[in-house]
mmCIF file of C-alpha atoms in Angstrom:
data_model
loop_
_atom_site.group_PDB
_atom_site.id
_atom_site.type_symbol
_atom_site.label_atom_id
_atom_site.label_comp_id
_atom_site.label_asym_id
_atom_site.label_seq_id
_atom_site.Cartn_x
_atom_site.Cartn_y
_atom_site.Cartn_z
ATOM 1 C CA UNK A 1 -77.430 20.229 -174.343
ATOM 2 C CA UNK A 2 -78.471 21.055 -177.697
ATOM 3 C CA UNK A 3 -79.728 17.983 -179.426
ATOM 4 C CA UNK A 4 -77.385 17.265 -182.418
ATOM 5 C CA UNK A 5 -74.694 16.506 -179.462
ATOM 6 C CA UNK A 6 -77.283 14.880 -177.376
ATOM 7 C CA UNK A 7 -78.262 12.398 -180.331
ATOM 8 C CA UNK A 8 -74.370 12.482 -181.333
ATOM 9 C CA UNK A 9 -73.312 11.209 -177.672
ATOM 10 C CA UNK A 10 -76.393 8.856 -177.354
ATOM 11 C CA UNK A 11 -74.797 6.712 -180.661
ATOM 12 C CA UNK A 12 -71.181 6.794 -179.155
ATOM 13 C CA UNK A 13 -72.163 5.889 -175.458
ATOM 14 C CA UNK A 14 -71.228 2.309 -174.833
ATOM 15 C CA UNK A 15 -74.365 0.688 -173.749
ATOM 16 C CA UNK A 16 -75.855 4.163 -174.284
ATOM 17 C CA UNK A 17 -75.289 5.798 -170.873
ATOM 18 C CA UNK A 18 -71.125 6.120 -170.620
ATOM 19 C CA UNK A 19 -70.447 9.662 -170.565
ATOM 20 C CA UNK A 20 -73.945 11.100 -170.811
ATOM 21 C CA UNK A 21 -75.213 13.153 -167.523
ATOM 22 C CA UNK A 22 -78.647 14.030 -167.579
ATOM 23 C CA UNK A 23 -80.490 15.456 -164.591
ATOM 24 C CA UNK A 24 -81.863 12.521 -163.603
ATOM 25 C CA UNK A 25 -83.570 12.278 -159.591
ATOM 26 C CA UNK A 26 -82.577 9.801 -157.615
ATOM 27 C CA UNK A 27 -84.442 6.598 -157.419
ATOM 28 C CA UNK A 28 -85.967 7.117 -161.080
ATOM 29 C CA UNK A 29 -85.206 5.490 -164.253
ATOM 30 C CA UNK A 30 -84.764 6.636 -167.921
ATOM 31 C CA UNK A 31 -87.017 5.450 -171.423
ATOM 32 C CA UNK A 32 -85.132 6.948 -173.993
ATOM 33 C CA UNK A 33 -86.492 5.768 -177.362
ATOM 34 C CA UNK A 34 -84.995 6.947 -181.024
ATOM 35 C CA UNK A 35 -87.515 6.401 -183.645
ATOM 36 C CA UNK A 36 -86.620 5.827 -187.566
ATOM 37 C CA UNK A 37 -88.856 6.225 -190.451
ATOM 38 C CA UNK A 38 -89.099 3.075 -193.036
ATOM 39 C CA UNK A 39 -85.898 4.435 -194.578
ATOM 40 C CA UNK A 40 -83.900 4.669 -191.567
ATOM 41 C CA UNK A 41 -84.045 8.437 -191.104
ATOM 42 C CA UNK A 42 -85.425 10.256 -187.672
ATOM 43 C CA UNK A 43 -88.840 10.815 -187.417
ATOM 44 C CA UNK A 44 -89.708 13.872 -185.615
ATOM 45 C CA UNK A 45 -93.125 14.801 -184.213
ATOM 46 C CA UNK A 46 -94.278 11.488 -183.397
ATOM 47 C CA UNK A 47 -96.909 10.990 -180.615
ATOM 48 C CA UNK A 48 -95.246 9.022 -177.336
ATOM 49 C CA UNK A 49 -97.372 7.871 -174.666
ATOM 50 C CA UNK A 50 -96.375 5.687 -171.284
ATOM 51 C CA UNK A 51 -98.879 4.549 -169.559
ATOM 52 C CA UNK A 52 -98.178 2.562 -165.844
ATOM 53 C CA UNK A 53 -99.969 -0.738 -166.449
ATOM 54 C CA UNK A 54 -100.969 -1.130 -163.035
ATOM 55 C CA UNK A 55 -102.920 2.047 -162.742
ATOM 56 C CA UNK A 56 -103.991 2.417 -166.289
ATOM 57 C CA UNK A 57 -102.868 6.363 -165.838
ATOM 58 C CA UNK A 58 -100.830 8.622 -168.676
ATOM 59 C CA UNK A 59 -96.934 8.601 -166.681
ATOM 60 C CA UNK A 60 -95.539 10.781 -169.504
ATOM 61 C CA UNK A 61 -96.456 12.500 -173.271
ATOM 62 C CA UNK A 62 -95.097 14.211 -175.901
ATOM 63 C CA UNK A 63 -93.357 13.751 -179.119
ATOM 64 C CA UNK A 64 -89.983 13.498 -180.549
ATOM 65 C CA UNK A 65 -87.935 16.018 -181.456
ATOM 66 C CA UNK A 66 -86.064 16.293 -184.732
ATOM 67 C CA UNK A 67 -83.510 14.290 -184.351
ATOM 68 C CA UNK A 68 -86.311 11.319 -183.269
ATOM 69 C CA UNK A 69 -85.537 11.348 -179.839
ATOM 70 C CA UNK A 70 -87.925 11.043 -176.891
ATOM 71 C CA UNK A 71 -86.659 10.513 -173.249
ATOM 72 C CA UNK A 72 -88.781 10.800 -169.931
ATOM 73 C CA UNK A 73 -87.573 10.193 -166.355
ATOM 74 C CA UNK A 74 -90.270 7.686 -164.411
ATOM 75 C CA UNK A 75 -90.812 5.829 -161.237
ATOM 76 C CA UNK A 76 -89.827 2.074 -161.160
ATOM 77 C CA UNK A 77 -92.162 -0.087 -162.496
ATOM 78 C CA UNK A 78 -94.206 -1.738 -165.051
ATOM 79 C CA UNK A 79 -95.294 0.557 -168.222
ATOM 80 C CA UNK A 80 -97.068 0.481 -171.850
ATOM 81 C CA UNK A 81 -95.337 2.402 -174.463
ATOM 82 C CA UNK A 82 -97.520 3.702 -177.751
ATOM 83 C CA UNK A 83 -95.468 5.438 -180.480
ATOM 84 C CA UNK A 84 -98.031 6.624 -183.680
ATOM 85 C CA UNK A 85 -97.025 8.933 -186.618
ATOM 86 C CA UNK A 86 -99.272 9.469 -189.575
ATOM 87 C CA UNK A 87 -99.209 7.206 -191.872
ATOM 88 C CA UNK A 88 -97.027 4.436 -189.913
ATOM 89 C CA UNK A 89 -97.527 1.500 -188.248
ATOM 90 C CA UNK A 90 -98.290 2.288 -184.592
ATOM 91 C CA UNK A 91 -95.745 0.718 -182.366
ATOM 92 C CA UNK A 92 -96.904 -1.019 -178.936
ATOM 93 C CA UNK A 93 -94.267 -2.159 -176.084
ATOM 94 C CA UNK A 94 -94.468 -3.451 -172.452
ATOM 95 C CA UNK A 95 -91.336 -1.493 -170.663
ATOM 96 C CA UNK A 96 -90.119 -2.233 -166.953
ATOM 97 C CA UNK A 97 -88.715 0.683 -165.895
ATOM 98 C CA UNK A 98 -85.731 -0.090 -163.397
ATOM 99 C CA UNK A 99 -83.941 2.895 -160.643
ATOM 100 C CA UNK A 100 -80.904 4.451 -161.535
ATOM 101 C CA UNK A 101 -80.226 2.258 -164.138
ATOM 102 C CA UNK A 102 -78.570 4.612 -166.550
ATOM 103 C CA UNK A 103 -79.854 6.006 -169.416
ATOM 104 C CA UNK A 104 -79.463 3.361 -172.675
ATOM 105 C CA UNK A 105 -81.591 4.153 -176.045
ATOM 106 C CA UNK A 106 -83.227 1.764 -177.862
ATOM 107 C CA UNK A 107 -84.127 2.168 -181.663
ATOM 108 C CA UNK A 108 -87.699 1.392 -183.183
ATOM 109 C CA UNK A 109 -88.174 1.564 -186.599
ATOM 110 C CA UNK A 110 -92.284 2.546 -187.662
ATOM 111 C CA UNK A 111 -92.863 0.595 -190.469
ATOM 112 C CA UNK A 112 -96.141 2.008 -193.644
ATOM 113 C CA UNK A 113 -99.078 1.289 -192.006
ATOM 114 C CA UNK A 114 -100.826 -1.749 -193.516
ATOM 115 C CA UNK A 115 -104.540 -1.290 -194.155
ATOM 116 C CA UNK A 116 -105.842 -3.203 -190.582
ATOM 117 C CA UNK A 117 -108.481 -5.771 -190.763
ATOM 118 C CA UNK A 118 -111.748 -4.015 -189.664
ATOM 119 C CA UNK A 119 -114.285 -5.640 -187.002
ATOM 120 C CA UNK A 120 -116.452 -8.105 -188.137
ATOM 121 C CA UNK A 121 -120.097 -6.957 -188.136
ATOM 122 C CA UNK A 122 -122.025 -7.710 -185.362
ATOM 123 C CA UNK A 123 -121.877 -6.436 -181.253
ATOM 124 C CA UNK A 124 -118.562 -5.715 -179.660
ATOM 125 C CA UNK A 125 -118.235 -5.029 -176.043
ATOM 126 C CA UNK A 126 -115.565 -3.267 -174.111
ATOM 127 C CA UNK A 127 -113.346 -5.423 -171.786
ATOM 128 C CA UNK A 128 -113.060 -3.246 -168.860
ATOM 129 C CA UNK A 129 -109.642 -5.000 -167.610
ATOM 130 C CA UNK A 130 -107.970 -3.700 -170.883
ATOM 131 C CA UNK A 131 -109.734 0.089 -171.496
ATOM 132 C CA UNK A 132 -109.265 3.000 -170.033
ATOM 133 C CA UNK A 133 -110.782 6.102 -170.023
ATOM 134 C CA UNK A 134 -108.857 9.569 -169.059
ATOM 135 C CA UNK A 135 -107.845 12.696 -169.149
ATOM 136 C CA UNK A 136 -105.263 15.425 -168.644
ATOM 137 C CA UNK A 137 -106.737 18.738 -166.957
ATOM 138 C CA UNK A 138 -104.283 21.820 -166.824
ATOM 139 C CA UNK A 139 -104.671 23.116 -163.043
ATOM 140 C CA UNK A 140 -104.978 26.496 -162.728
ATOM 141 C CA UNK A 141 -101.690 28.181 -161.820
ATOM 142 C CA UNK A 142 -100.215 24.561 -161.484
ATOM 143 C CA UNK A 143 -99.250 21.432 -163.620
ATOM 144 C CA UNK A 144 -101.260 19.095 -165.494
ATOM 145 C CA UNK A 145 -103.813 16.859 -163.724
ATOM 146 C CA UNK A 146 -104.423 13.640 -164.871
ATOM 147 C CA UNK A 147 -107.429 11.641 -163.908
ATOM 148 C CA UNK A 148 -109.846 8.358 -165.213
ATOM 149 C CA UNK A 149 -112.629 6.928 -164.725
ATOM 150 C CA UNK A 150 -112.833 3.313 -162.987
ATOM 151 C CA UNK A 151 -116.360 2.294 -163.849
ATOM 152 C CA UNK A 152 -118.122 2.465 -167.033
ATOM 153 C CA UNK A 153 -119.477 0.356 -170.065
ATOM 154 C CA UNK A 154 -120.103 0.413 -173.728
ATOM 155 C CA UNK A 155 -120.009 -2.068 -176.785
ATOM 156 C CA UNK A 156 -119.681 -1.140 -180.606
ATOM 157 C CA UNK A 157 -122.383 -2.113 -182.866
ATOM 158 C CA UNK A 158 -120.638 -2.698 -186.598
ATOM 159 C CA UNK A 159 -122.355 -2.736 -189.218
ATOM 160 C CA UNK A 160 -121.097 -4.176 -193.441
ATOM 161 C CA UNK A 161 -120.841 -0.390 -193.856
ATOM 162 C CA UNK A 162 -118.251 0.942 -191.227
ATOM 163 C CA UNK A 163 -119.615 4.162 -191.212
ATOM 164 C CA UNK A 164 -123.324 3.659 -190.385
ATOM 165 C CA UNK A 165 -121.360 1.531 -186.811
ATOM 166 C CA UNK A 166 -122.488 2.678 -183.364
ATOM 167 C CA UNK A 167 -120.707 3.136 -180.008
ATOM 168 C CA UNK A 168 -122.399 4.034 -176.669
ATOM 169 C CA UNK A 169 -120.023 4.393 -173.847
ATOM 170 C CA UNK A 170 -121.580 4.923 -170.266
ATOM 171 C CA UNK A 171 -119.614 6.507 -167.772
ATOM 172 C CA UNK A 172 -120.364 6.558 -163.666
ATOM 173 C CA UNK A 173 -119.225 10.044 -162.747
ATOM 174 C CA UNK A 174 -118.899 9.208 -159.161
ATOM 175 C CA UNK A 175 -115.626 7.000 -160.397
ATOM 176 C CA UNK A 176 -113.564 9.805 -161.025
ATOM 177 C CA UNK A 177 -110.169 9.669 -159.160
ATOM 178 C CA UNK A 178 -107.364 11.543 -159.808
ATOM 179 C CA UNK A 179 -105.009 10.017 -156.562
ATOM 180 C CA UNK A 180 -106.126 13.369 -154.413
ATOM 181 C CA UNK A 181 -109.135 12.162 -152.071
ATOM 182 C CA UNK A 182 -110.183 15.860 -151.467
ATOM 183 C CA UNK A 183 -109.530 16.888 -155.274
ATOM 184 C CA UNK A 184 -111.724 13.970 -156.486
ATOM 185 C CA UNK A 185 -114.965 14.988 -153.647
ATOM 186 C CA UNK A 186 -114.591 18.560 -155.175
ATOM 187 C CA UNK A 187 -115.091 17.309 -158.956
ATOM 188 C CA UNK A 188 -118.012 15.321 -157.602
ATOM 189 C CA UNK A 189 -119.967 18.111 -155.996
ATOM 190 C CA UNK A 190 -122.373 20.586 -157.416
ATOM 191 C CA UNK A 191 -119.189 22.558 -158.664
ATOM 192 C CA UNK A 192 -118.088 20.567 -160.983
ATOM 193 C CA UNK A 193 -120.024 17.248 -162.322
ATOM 194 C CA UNK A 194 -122.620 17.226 -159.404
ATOM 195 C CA UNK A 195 -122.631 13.193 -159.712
ATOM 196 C CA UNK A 196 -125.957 13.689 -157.230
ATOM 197 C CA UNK A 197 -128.023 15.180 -159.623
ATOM 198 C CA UNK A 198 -125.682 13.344 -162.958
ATOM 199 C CA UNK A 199 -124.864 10.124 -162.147
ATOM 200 C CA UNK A 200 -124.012 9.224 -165.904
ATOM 201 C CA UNK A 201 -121.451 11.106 -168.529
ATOM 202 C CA UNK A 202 -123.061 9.290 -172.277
ATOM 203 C CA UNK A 203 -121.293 9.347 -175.515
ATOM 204 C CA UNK A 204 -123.587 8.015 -177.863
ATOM 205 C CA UNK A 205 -121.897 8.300 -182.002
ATOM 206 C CA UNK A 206 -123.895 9.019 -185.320
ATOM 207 C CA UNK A 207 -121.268 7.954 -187.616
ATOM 208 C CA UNK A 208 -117.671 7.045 -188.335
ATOM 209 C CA UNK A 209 -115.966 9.135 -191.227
ATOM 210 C CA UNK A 210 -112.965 7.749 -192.660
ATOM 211 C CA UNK A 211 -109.538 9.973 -192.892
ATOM 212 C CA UNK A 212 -107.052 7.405 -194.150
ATOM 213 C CA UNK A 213 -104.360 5.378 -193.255
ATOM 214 C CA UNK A 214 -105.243 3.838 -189.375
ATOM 215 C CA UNK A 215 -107.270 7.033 -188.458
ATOM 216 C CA UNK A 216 -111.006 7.510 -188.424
ATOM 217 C CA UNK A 217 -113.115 10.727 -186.683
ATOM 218 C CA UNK A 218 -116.086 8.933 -184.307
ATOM 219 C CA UNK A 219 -118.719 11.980 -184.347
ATOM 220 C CA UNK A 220 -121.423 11.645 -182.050
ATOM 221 C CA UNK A 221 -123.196 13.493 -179.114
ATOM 222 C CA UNK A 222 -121.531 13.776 -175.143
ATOM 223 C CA UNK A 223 -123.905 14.551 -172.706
ATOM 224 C CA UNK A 224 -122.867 15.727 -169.378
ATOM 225 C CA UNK A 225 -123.933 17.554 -166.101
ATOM 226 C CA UNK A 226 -127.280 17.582 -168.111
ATOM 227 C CA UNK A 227 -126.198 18.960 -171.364
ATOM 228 C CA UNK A 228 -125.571 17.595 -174.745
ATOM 229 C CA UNK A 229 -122.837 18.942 -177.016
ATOM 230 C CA UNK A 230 -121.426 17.518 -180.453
ATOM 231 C CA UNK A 231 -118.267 16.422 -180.086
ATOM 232 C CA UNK A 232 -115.554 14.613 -182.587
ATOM 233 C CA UNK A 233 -113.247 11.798 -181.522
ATOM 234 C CA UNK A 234 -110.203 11.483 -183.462
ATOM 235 C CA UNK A 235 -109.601 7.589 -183.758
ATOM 236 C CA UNK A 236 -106.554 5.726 -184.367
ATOM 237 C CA UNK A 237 -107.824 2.055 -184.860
ATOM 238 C CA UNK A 238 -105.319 -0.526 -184.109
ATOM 239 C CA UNK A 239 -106.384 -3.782 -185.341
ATOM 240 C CA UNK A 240 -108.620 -6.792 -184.645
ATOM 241 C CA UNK A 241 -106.927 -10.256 -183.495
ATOM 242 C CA UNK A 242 -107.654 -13.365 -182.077
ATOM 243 C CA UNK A 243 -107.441 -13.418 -178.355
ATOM 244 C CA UNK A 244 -106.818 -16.686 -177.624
ATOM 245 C CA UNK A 245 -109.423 -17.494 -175.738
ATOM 246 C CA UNK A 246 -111.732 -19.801 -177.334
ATOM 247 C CA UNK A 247 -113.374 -18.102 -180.515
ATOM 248 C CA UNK A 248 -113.023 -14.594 -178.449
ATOM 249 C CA UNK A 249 -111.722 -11.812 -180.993
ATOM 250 C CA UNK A 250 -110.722 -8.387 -179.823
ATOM 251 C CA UNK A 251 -110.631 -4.619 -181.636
ATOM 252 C CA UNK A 252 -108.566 -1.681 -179.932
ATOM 253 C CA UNK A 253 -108.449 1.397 -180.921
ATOM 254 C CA UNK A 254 -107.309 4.901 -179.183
ATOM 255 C CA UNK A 255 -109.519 7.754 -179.560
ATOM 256 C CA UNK A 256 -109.175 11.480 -177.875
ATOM 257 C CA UNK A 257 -111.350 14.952 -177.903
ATOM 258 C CA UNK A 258 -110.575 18.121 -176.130
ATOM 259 C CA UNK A 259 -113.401 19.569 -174.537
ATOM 260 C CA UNK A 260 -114.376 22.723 -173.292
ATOM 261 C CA UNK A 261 -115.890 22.755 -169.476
ATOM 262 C CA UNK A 262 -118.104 25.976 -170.174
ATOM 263 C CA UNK A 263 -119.840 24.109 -172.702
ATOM 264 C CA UNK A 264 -121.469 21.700 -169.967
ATOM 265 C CA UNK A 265 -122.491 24.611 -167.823
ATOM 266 C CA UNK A 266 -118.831 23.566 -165.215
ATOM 267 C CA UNK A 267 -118.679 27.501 -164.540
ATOM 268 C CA UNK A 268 -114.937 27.778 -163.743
ATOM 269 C CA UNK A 269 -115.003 31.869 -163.832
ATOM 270 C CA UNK A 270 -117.415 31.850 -160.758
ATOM 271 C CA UNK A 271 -115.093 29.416 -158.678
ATOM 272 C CA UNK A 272 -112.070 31.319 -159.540
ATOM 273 C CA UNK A 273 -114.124 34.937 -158.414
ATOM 274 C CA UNK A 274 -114.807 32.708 -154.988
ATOM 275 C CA UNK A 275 -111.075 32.015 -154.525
ATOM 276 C CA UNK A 276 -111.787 28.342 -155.482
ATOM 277 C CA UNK A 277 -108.506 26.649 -156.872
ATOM 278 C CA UNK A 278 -109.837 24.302 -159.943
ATOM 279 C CA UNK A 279 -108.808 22.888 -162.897
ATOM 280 C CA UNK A 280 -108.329 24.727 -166.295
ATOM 281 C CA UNK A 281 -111.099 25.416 -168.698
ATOM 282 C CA UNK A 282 -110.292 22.982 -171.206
ATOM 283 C CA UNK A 283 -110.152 18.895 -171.152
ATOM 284 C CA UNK A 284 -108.382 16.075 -172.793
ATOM 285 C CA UNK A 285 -110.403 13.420 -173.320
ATOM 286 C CA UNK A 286 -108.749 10.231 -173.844
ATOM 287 C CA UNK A 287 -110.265 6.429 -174.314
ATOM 288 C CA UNK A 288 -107.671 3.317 -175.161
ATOM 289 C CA UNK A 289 -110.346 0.464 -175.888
ATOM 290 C CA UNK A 290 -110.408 -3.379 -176.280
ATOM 291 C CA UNK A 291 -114.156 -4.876 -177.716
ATOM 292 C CA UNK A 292 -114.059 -7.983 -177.131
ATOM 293 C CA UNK A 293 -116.615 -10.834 -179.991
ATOM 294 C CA UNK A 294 -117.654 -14.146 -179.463
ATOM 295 C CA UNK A 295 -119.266 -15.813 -182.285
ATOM 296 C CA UNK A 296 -121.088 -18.389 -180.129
ATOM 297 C CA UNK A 297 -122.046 -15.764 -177.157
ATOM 298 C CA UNK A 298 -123.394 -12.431 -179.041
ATOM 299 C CA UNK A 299 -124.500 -9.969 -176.307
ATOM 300 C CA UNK A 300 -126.878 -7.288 -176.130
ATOM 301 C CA UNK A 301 -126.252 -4.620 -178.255
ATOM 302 C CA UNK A 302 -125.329 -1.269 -176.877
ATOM 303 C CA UNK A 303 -128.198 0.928 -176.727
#
């Protein structure tokens, strides 16, 4: 359906559904979103993200299309919806996602992004129930694998300049799962991250550079399966706020890096030449973080 009609029918639907047939499977439901600029006019090329709340896992990505649009068909259940354009406000949503309810599109308008508070200086550590670390692999011949971590830690250590701030994130390798039991003992073994040998994947930054608006590039040093590499983490800070908990503030931010396997020595050629099915060559790194503060209970620093 080309996507002038598609937008055309969305606006005359009543409720949004009447009259529109989509290829929908049974069982599923629909998150169509249209999102508006801050003068009412479609905003293409925005990043969507849905992420299942109960699993912390990426359910569907991509952006909208010129007409604003974005639409994904999804299991029932409880979701997390991210929406972030340059330049905008980023737009946050708890969804529940409900079977073969019909398709109805809901508007969000981005409003300019407002120059967010930065962290007070001091130690910030992350709150495991509320970050996630993942990524999206492209299997070889196949679709996209997606994957996290379940067990790591890390803290932020801010400083009155921003950019002289530190973040160490360490990562137990053996938590990889990526819902495929045999999958997951593969990426384990001495083919892949060879958690015997590496127990730990550390980021460890040098500085934080600026690049306007909400965004920020983290620049540090990854090691992995014994090797370090540069890498650079572009960083969309969201915000600090009071948590409600006592004197407890939080920070979140979103950061992601693609990185390439052959750079840590994760030989991919030579299990391909052995018939091995694996994962593609490249890696999208993804980490949605909450740092939690207390002014009356300052832990350790990171390292």
């Amino acid at each position: 359906m080309p996507l002038g009609l598609l937008r055309r029918r969305l606006k005359n639907a009543s409720g949004g559904a009447a009259g529109l047939a989509l290829p929908v499977p049974a069982g599923a439901g629909v998150v169509c979103r249209e999102v508006l600029d801050p003068v009412n006019q479609p905003l293409g090329g925005a990043e969507v993200t849905v992420t299942e709340l109960r699993s912390h896992q990426v359910a569907a990505r991509g952006t909208t299309d010129p007409y604003g649009l974005f639409l994904a068909a999804l299991p029932p259940g409880g979701y997390s919806l991210m929406i972030v354009a340059e330049g905008l406000e980023p737009h946050r949503e708890s969804i529940d996602v409900v079977a073969d309810a019909g398709l109805e599109s809901q508007r969000v308008w981005l409003q300019p992004a407002r120059q967010a508070e930065l962290p007070v200086p001091g130690t910030w550590l992350f709150d495991p129930p509320h970050t996630a670390i993942r990524f999206i692999a492209k299997h070889v011949g196949m679709a996209h694998v997606h994957g996290r971590f379940e067990r790591f830690e890390g803290g932020i250590q801010v400083t009155q300049d921003i950019g002289d701030s530190r973040v160490h994130v360490r990562i137990d390798a053996s938590s990889i799962t990526t819902g495929n039991n045999t999958r997951d003992a593969h990426l384990r073994s001495a083919d892949f991250l060879d958690v015997e040998h590496f127990p730990y994947i550390d980021f460890r930054s040098t500085r934080f550079a600026y690049r306007g608006g909400s965004r920020w590039s983290l620049l540090g040093t990854l090691t992995m399966h014994g090797v370090s590499r540069s890498v650079s983490l572009d960083t969309n800070y969201l915000g600090m706020v009071n948590g409600g908990y006592g004197e407890e503030l939080r920070c979140a931010a979103l950061a992601k890096a693609e990185l390439h396997r052959e750079d840590y020595t994760l030989n991919w050629r030579s299990m391909l030449a052995r018939g091995i099915a694996v994962v593609g060559p490249t890696v999208q790194l993804e980490l949605d973080v909450q740092a939690m503060y207390r002014t009356h209970d300052t832990p350790t620093p990171p390292e």
